[in-house]
Every structure is written in structure tokens, then in C-alpha cells.
Tab-separated table of C-alpha atoms in Angstrom:
chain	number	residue	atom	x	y	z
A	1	UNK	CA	25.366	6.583	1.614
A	2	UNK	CA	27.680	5.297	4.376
A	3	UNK	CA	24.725	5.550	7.257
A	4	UNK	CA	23.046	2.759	4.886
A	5	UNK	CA	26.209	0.196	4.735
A	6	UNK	CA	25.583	-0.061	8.220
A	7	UNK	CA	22.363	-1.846	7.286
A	8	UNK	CA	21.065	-5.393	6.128
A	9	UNK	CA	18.689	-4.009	3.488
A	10	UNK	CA	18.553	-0.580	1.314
A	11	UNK	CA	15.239	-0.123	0.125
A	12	UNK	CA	14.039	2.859	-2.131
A	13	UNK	CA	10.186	3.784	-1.678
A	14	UNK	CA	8.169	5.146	-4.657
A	15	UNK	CA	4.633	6.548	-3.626
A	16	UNK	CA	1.668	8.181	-6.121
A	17	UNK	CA	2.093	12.516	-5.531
A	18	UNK	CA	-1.170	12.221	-3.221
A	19	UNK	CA	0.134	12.715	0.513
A	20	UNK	CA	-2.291	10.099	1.819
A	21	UNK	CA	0.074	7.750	-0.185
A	22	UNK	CA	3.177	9.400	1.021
A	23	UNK	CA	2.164	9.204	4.432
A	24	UNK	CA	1.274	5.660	4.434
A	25	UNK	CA	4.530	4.550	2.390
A	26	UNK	CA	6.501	7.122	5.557
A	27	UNK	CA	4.757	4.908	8.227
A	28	UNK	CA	6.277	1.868	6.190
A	29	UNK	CA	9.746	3.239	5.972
A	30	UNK	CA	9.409	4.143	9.737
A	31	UNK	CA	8.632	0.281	10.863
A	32	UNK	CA	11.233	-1.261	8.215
A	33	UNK	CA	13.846	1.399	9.686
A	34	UNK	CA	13.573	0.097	13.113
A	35	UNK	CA	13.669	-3.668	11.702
A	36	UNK	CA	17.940	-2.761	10.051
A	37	UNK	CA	16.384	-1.786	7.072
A	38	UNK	CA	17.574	1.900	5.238
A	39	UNK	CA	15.095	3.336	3.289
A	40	UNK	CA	15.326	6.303	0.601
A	41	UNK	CA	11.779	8.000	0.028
A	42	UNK	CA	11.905	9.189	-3.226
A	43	UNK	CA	9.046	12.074	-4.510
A	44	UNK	CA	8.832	15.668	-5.572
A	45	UNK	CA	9.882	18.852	-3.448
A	46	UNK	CA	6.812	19.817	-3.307
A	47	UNK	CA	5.568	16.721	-0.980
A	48	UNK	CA	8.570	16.199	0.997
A	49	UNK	CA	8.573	19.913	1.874
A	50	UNK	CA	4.924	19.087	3.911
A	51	UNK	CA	6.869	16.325	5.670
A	52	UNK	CA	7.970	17.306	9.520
A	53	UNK	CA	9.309	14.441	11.228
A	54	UNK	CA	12.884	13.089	10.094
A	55	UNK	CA	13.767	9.659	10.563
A	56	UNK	CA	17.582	8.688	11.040
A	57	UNK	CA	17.362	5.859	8.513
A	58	UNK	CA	14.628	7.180	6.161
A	59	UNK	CA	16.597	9.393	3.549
A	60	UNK	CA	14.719	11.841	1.367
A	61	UNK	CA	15.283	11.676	-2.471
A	62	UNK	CA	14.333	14.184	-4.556
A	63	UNK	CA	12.683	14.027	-8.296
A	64	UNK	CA	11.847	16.688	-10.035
A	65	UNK	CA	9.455	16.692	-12.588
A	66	UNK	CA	9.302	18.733	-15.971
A	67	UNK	CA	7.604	22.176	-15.375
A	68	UNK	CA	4.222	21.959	-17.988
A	69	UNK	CA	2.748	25.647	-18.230
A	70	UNK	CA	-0.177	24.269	-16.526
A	71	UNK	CA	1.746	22.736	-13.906
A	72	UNK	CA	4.416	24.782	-11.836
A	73	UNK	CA	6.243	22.666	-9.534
A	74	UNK	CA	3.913	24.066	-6.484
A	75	UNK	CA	1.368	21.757	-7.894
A	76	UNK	CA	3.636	18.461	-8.020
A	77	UNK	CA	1.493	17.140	-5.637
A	78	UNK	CA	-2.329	16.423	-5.257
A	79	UNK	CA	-2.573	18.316	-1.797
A	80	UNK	CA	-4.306	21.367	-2.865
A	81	UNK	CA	-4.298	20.671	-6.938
A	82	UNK	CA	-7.699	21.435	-8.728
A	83	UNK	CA	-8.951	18.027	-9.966
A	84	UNK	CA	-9.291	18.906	-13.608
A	85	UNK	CA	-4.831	19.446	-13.271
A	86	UNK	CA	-4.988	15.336	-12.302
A	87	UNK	CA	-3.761	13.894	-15.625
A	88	UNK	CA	-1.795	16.952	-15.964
A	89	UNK	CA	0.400	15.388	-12.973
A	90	UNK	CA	-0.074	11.490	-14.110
A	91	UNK	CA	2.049	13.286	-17.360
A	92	UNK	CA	4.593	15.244	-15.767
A	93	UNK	CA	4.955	12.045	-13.626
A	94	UNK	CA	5.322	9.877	-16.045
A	95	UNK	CA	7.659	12.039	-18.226
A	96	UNK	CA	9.879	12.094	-15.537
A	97	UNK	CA	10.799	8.029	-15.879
A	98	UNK	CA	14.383	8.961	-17.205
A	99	UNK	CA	14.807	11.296	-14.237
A	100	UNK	CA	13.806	7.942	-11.984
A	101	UNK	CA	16.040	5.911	-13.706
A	102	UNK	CA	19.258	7.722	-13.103
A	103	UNK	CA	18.064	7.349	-9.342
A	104	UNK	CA	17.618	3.751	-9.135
A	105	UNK	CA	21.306	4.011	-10.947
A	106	UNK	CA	22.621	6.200	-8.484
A	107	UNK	CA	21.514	4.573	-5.614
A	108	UNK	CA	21.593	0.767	-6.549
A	109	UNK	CA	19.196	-0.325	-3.750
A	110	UNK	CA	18.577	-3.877	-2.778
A	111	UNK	CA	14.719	-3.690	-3.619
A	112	UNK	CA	12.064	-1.163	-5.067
A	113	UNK	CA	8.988	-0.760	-3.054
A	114	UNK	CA	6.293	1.134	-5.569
A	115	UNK	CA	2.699	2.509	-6.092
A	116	UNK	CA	0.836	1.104	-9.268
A	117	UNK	CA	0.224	4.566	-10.435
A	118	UNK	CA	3.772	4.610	-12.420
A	119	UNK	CA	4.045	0.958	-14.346
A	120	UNK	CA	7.816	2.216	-15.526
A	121	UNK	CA	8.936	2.306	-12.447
A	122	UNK	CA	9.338	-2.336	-11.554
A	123	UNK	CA	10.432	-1.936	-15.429
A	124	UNK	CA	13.429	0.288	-14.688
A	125	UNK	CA	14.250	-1.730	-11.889
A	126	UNK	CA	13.840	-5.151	-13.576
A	127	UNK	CA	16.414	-3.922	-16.459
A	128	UNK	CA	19.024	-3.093	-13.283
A	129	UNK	CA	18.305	-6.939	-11.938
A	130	UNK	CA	16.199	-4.594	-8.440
A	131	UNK	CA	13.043	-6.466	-7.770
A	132	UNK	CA	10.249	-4.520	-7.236
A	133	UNK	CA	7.264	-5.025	-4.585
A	134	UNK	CA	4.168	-3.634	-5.363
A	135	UNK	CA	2.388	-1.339	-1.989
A	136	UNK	CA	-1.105	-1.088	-2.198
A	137	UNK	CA	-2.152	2.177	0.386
A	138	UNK	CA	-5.355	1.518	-0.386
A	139	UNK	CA	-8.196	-1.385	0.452
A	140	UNK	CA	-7.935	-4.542	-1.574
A	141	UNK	CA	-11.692	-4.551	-2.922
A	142	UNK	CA	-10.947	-1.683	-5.637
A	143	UNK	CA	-7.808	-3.474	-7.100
A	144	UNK	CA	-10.382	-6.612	-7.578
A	145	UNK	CA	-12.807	-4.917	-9.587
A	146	UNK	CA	-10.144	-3.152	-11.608
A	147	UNK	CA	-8.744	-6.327	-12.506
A	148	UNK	CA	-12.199	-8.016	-12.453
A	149	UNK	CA	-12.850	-5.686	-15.382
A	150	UNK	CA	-10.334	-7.012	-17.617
A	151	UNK	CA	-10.739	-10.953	-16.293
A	152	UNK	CA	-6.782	-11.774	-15.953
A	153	UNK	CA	-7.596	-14.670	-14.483
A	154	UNK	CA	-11.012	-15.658	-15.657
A	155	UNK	CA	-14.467	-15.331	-13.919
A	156	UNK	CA	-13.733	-13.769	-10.059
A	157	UNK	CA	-15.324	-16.279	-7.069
A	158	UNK	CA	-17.113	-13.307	-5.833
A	159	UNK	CA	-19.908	-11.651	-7.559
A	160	UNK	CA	-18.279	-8.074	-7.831
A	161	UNK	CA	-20.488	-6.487	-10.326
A	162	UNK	CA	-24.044	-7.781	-8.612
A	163	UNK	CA	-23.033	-6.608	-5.013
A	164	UNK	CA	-21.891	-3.034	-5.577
A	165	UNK	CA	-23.689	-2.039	-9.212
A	166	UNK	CA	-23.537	1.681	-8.710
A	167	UNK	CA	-20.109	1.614	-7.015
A	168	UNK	CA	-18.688	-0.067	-9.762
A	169	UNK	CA	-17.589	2.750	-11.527
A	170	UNK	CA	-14.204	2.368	-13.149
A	171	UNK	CA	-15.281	0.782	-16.265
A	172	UNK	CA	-15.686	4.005	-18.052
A	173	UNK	CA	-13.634	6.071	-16.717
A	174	UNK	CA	-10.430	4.713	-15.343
A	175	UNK	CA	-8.912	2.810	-18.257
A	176	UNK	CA	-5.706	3.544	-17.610
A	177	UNK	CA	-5.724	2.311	-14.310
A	178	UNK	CA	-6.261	-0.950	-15.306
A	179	UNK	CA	-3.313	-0.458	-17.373
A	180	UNK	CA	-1.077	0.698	-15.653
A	181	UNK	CA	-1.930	-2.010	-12.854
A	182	UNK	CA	-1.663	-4.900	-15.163
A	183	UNK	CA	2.271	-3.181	-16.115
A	184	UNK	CA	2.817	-2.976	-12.421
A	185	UNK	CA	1.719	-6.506	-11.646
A	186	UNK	CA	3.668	-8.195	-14.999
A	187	UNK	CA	6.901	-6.205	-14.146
A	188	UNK	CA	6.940	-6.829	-10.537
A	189	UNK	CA	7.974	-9.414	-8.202
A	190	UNK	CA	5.341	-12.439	-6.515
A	191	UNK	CA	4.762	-10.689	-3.132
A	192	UNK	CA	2.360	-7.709	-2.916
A	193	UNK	CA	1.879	-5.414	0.368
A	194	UNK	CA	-1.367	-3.914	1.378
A	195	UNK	CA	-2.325	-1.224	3.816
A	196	UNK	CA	-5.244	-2.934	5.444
A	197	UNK	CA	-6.664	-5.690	7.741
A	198	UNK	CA	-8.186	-9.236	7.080
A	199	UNK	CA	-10.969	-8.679	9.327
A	200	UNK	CA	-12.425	-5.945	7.361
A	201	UNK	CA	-12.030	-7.524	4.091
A	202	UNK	CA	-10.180	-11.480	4.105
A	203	UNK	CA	-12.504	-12.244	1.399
A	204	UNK	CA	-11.228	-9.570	-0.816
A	205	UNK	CA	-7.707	-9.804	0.348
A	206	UNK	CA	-8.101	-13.824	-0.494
A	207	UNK	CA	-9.706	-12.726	-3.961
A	208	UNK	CA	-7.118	-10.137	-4.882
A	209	UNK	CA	-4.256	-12.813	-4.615
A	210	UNK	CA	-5.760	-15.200	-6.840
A	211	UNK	CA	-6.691	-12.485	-9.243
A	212	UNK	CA	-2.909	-10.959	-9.603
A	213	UNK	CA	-1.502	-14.134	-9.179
A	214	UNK	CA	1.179	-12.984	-6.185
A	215	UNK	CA	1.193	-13.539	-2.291
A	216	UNK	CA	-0.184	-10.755	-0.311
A	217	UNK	CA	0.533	-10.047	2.879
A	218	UNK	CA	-1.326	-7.341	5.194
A	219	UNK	CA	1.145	-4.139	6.978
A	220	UNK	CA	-2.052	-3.325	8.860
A	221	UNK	CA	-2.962	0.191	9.655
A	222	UNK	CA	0.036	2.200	9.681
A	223	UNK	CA	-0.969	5.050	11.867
A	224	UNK	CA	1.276	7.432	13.265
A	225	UNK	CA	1.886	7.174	16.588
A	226	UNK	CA	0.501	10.490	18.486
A	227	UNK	CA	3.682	12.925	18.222
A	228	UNK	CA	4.164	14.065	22.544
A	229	UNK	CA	3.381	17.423	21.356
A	230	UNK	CA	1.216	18.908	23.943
A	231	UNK	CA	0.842	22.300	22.469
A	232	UNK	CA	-0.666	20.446	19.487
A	233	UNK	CA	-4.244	22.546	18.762
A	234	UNK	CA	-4.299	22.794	22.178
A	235	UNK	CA	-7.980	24.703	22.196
A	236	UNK	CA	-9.667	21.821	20.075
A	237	UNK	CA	-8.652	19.137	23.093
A	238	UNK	CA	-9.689	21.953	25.766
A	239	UNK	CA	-13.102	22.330	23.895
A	240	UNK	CA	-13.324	18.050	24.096
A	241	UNK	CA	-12.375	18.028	27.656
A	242	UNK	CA	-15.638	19.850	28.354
A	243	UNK	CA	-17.921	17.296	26.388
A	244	UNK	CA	-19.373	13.818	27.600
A	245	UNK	CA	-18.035	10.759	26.739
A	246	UNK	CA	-18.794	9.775	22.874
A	247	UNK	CA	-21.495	12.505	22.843
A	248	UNK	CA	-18.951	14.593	19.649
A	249	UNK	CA	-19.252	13.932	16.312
A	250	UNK	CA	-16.154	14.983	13.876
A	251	UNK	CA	-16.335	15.504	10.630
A	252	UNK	CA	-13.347	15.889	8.045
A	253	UNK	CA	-13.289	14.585	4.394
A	254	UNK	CA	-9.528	14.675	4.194
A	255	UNK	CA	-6.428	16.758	2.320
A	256	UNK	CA	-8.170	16.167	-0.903
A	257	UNK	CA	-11.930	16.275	-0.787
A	258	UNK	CA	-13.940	19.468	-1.319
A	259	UNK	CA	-17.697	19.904	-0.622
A	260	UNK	CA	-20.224	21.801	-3.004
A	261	UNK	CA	-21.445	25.027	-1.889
A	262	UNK	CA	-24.677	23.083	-1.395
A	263	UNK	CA	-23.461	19.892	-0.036
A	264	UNK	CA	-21.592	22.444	2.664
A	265	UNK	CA	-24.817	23.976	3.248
A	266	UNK	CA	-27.570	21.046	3.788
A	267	UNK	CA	-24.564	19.049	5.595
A	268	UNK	CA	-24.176	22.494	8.140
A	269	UNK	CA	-28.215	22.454	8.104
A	270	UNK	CA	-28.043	19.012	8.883
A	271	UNK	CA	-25.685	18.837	12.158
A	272	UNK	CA	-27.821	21.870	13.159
A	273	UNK	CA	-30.959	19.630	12.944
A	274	UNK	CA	-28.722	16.950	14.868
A	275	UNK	CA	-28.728	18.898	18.480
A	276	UNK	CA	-25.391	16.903	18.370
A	277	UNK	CA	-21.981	18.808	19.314
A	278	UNK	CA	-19.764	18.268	16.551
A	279	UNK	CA	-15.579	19.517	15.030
A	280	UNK	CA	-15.846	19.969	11.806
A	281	UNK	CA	-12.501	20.751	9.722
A	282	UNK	CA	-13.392	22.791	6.578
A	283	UNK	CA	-11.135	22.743	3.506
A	284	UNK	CA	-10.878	24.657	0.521
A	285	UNK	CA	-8.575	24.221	-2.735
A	286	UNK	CA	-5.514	25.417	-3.099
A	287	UNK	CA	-5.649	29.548	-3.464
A	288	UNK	CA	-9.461	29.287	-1.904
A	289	UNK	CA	-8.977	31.268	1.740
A	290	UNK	CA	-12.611	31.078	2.747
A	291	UNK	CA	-13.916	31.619	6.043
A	292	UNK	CA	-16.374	29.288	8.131
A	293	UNK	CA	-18.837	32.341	8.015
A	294	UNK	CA	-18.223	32.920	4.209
A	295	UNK	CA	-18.599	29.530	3.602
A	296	UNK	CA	-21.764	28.031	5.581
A	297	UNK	CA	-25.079	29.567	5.677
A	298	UNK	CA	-25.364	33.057	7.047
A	299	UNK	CA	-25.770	33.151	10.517
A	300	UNK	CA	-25.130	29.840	11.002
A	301	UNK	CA	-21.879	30.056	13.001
A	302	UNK	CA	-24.275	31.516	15.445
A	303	UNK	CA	-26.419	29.741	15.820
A	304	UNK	CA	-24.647	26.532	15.963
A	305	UNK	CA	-22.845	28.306	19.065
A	306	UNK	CA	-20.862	25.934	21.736
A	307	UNK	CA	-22.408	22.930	20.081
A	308	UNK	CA	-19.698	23.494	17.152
A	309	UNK	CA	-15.991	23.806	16.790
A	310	UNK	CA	-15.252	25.209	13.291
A	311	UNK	CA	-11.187	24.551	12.001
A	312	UNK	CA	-10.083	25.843	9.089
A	313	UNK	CA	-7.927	23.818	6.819
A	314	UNK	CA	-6.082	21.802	9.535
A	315	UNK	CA	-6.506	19.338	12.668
A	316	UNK	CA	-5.126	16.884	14.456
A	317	UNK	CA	-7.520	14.207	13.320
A	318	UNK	CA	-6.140	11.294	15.520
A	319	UNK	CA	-5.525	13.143	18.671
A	320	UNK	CA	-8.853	14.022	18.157
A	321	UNK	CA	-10.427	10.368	17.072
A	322	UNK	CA	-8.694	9.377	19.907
A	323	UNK	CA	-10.390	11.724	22.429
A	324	UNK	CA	-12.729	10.000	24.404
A	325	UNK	CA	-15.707	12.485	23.582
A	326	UNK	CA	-15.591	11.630	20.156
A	327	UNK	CA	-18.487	9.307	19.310
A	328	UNK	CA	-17.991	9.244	15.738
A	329	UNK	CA	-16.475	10.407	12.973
A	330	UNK	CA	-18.588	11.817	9.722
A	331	UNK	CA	-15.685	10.865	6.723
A	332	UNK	CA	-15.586	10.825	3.193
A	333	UNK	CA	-14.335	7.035	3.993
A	334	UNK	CA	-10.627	7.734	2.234
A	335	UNK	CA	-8.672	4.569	3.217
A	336	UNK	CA	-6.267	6.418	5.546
A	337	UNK	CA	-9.035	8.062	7.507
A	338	UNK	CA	-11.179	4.329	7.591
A	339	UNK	CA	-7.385	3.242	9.166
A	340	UNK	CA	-6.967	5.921	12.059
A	341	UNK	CA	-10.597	5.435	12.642
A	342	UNK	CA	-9.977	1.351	13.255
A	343	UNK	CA	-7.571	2.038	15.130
A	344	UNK	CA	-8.906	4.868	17.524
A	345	UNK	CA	-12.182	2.273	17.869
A	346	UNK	CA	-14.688	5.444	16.331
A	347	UNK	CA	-17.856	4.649	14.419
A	348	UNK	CA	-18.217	6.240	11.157
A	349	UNK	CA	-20.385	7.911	9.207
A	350	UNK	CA	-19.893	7.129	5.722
A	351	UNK	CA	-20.428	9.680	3.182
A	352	UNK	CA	-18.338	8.911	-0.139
A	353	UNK	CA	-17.310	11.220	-2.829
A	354	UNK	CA	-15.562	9.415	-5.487
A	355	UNK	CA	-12.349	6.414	-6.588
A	356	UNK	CA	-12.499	4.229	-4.374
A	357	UNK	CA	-14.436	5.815	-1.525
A	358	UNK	CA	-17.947	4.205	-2.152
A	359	UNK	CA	-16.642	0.581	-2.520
A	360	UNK	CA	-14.558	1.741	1.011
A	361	UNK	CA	-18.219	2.918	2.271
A	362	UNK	CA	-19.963	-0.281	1.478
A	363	UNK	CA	-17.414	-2.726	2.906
A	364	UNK	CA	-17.518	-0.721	6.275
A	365	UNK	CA	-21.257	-1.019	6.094
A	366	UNK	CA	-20.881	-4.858	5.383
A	367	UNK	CA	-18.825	-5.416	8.143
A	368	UNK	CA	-20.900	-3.469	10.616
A	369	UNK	CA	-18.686	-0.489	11.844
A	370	UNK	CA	-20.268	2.193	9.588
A	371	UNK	CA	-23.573	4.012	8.142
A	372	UNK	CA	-24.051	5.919	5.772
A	373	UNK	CA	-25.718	9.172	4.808
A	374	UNK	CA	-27.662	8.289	1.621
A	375	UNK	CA	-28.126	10.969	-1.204
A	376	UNK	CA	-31.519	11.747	-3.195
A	377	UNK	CA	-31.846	9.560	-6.598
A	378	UNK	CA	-30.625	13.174	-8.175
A	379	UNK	CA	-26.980	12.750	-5.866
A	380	UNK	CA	-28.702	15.700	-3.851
A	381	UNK	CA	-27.633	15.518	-0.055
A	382	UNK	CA	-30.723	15.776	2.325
A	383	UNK	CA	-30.101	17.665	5.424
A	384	UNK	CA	-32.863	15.317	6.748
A	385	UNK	CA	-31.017	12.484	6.289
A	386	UNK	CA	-27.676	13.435	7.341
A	387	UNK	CA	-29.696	14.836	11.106
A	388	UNK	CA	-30.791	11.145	10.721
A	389	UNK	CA	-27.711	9.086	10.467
A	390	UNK	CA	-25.569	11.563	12.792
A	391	UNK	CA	-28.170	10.535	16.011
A	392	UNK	CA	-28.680	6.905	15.135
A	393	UNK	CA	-24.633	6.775	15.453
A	394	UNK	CA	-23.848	9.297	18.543
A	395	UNK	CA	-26.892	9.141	20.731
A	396	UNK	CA	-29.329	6.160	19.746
A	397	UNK	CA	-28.728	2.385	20.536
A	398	UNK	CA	-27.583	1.411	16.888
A	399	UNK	CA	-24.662	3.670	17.133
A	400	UNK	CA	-23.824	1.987	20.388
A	401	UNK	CA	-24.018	-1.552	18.326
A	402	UNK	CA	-21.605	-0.056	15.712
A	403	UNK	CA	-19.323	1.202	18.537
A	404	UNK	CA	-18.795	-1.821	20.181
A	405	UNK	CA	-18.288	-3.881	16.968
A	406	UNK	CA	-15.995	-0.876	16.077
A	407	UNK	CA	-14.075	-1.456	19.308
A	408	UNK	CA	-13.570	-5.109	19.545
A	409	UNK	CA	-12.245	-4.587	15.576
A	410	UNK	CA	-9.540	-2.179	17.572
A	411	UNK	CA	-8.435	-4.613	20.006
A	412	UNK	CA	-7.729	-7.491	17.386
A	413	UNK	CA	-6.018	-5.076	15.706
A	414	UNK	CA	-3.669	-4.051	18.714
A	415	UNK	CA	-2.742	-7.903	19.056
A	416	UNK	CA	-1.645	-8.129	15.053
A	417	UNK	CA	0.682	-5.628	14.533
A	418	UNK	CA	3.633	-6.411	15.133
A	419	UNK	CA	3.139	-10.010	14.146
A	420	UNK	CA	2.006	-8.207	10.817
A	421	UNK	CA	5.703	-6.393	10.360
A	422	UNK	CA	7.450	-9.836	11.512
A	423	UNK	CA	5.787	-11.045	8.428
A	424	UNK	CA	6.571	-8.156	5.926
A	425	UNK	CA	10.082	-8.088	6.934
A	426	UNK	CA	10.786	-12.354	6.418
A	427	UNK	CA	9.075	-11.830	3.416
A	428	UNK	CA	11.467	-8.897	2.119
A	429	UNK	CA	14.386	-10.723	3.759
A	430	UNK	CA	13.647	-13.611	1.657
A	431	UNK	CA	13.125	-11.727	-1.647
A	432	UNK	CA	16.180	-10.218	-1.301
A	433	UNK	CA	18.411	-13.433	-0.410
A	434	UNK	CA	19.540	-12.154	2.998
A	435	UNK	CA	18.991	-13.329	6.226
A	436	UNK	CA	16.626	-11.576	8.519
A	437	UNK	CA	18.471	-9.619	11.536
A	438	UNK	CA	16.577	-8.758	14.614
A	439	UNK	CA	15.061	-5.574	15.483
A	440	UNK	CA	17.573	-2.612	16.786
């Protein structure tokens, strides 16, 4: 408490349990910090344990949620939770509001900076007189058809439903989200931060605004900086330093995104097919210790040879997107991944699982710095196709028409952000009735 007197603004940060939200909200906190704001990062044991690097003015808070039968406090988190435990944590979560509120007592910051998943959050802090900000980690396009679903503000000026029929898919199944979002937007303040960048989606960023009613303004990417660890997986660089420029193809589908046997096995097929090198990071559910050889096709780690780098469960994705053999990077298109790979300047190859990851595949494809595998009417994955798409982006002259597109997006994007944080931080400054100090 008396290392954040010392500071213009105390701010506590409330990210969803996923770590891709953590991360992004840590890369906030680590910007604000430097900019005389204190920050307390406030989330279970379980996800600050996975959290390495300590910050001097980012303070960890700890909230512990009730222990359901289903749910032992390991699994207060998404990294490594089966998907059917999901709502299981949204409950725990939410039963854990009192818990919050003594926090937000406790700590009496200046301002609450909070995911949509948890509406009770901007409502605690509006009964303590704390104004909330709402901090979308994810692209702006999903939030529009969630609240294009339940018309808020009448008919949208973009034609939603008609451009993206079959990734339109929260109508039946995520409810609540629209719920809680609406709670989030009526109980929190008129400025809204997103994680993302008006040249990949100004339209939607422009259209989100007028459907919440509240002034948005863009953080940008918020990618770690590369840590100066040289030891860091030092055999996956040595393996790059032997490869030609852009001639590598990586392929990861993040913390929280697990293949089908057969998915695994036509995409392995598939970058066989390729004749192009490729890292590919395979991951496996919590409890799941599987081996590349248990896990592809047998023999296949042979055969594949020096063309292919198998890692199991971990890698340093941007030191690696920003080697300069990589030539593209084959992602399940999660918004933090679509950020690093901005911001490394690496095509992608866009093959979507589920949330928000289609609409995220389509508006790379729209703005030209992606393809995408397509699957069989049945949702089958062709190993055909995926040998297909992986050449047309790493060795043929499309993929060198995405790249450059890719790479001009990366320089814009290197002029913007620190003009970006100027921005966040006057707005903040203002919302709390201070005046703005300049950076340390």
C-alpha cells in the first residue's frame, strides 16, 4: 500500500480465468505502470502462479474462489480445464462476487478496469462511487454481433448476419454472454478499451461504439517485449538458424485449443504432403502426457525427419514468429496469437475452432493478411487442402502478396503505439479527475 501513494492513479485490473486474458490485461498494467500509474491484478492462485515476470508497480491480488467437487482450485483457470468444466468456472466465479467486494473495499482504488465475463464486478464498484472501464482482449467484430443480436440500439449500419452466416454462431448458444455484456456495459463508465488495431477492423471498431453507446479507444497489440533470455529453447532457434529465409511454417493453436485425433492426423498428413519445413507445438489437456509419436500417425515422426521440429506443450511463439525463417504461421486465429503475428509481420494460416475464432478468421481474410484451410461440408479437415493452403502461403507468389500486406500492417503499427497509450492514459486521467503526469 505505501509503494502506491507514491503514484497519481491506483488502478485494480479484473481479467476472465483464461490466461490469454490475463496476459493481455499484464501487458496493460505493464504500460500504465511506466505512465505513474499502480496497478493491483486481481485473479485466482491458480493463474498468477503461471505468471514469471514481476513488475515493481503491478501488485498481485489474490481471490479465491469456492472449491465445487467438480472444481478443485487447480482448475481455477481455463489453462488446461476440460471444456465441459467451463460453466463450472463461470459459477465458482461468479459465486465469488462477495469475496471481490471485500477487495474493492480493502483496496479503495481510483478506477476498476474489468472483463465483461463478470457483470457484478462495475456493480460493486458503482455502489463504492469506483468507476469501472470495460477491457475488451478480444477483436471488436464479436462484441457487435453479440449486441447485434439483441438490437440495443436498433438496426446495425453493417450487414452482420449476411456477411458471416455460418460464423454467426452465438445466437443459440451464448445467451448469457449477451447478458452479462449488456450488465457490463449499463454498470460501467462511457469509455471502453480494446486490444486491437483500426486498420484491421475501423469499421467494426466505429460500429461497436455506436452500438454500446461509449467511446472506444484502441491499446493496440500488447505484445510482450522478447524477455533477453538467450537460453530461451535455445535448440528451436538453432534448428531456425539452419533454414532459409520465410521458407518455415509454425503451427500452434494456443494454451487452450485441442485437436481431434483425426484433425491431428490429416493436419500431420497434410504438412507431410506440403514438402514444407515446419515447428509445430502439440498440446494436450490437462492430465493428457502424450507423446508426438503417440499422438501423430505411426511412423510419421520419421518420416517427416529434419523437415519437422515437434515441441511438446510449450514454445516461445514470438521469438519464434519473429525469426526470420518463419514464413508463416498455421493458428487457430485466437486474438492474442492474430496480435503477436501483426506485430512480428507473419502471414497466417487461418484455421478456426470455435467463440470468436471464425469471425477473427474471416476479418484477417477480408483484410488480406490471412488464408484459410477450408473444412469438408461434414467439418472434416482434408489433408489435401491443408498441403494446399500451407504452399500457396510459404512458397508460391500469393503468400508473398499476403506477406507484404502483412508487413506494411507491422510498420503502421510500430508508428501507433505509443501514440495509442498517450491516448489511454488522458483518457483514464480524465475519468478519474486528475491531471495526467508524464512518463517515469
Amino acid at each position: 500500500m505505501e509503494t502506491s501513494s507514491k503514484s497519481n492513479i491506483r488502478v485494480l485490473m479484473f481479467p476472465w480465468l483464461a490466461y490469454s486474458h490475463i496476459h493481455a490485461f499484464l501487458e496493460l498494467a505493464k504500460k500504465l505502470s511506466k505512465r505513474n500509474f499502480y496497478i493491483y491484478l486481481c485473479s485466482t492462485p491458480a493463474n498468477l502462479a503461471y505468471i514469471k515476470e514481476k513488475e515493481p508497480s503491478v501488485e498481485f491480488v489474490e481471490l479465491h474462489l469456492p472449491s465445487l467437487p467438480e472444481l478443485p482450485p487447480h482448475y481455477h483457470t481455463t489453462k488446461g480445464l476440460p471444456r465441459h468444466l467451463l460453466s463450472n468456472l463461470m459459477e465458482a466465479l461468479d459465486m465469488s462476487s462477495c469475496s471481490f467486494s471485500g477487495i474493492l473495499t480493502a483496496l479503495k482504488p481510483d478506477l476498476l478496469i474489468s472483463d465483461f465475463l463478470q457483470p457484478w464486478a462495475p456493480a460493486k464498484a458503482l455502489s463504492l462511487k469506483i468507476p469501472t472501464v470495460l477491457f475488451m482482449v478480444s477483436a471488436a467484430m464479436p462484441y457487435c454481433f453479440l449486441l447485434d443480436l439483441v438490437k440495443i440500439s436498433g438496426s446495425t449500419a453493417l450487414p452482420l448476419r449476411s456477411n458471416y452466416p455460418h460464423e454467426y454462431d452465438y445466437e443459440n448458444d451464448n445467451l448469457t454472454l449477451q447478458d452479462r455484456l449488456l450488465q457490463c456495459l449499463e454498470g460501467s463508465s462511457n469509455l471502453m478499451l480494446i486490444r486491437s488495431l483500426r486498420e484491421l477492423e475501423g469499421k467494426y471498431v466505429d460500429e461497436l461504439s455506436a452500438l454500446a453507446m461509449k467511446k472506444i479507444v484502441l491499446v493496440g497489440p500488447l505484445v510482450q517485449e522478447l524477455s533477453e533470455d538467450e537460453n530461451e529453447k535455445t535448440e528451436i532457434i538453432e534448428w531456425l538458424n539452419k533454414k532459409d529465409p520465410c521458407s518455415v511454417l509454425f503451427v500452434s493453436f494456443g494454451s487452450e485449443c485441442y485437436l481431434s485425433r483425426e484433425d491431428r492426423e490429416e493436419l500431420a498428413h497434410g504438412l507431410l504432403l506440403s514438402n514444407v519445413s515446419f515447428i509445430w507445438v502439440l498440446r494436450f489437456p490437462q492430465g493428457e502426457k502424450i507423446s508426438a509419436e503417440e499422438a501423430l500417425p505411426e511412423g510419421l515422426v520419421e518420416m517427416v525427419g529434419e523437415k519437422g521440429l515437434f515441441i511438446e506443450d510449450w514454445a516461445p511463439q514470438k521469438r519464434i514468429l519473429d525469426h526470420p525463417s518463419i514464413g508463416g504461421f498455421l493458428s487457430h486465429c485466437g486474438w492474442g496469437s492474430i496480435m503477436e503475428s501483426m506485430k512480428t509481420g507473419v502471414p497466417i494460416i487461418a484455421m478456426p475452432m470455435h467463440v470468436d475464432q471464425p469471425c477473427n478468421a474471416k476479418l484477417l481474410q477480408e483484410v488480406g493478411v490471412a488464408l484459410e484451410i477450408k473444412r469438408e461440408q461434414n467439418g472434416k479437415l482434408g489433408r489435401e487442402e491443408v498441403a494446399k493452403v500451407v504452399r500457396e502461403v510459404v512458397v508460391e507468389e500469393r503468400g508473398e502478396q499476403v506477406r507484404r500486406k502483412v508487413r506494411e500492417l507491422r510498420e503502421r503499427i510500430r508508428g501507433e503505439e505509443d501514440d495509442d497509450m498517450d491516448e489511454v492514459v488522458n483518457e483514464l486521467v480524465k475519468l478519474c479527475g486528475r491531471e495526467a503526469n508524464k512518463p517515469l
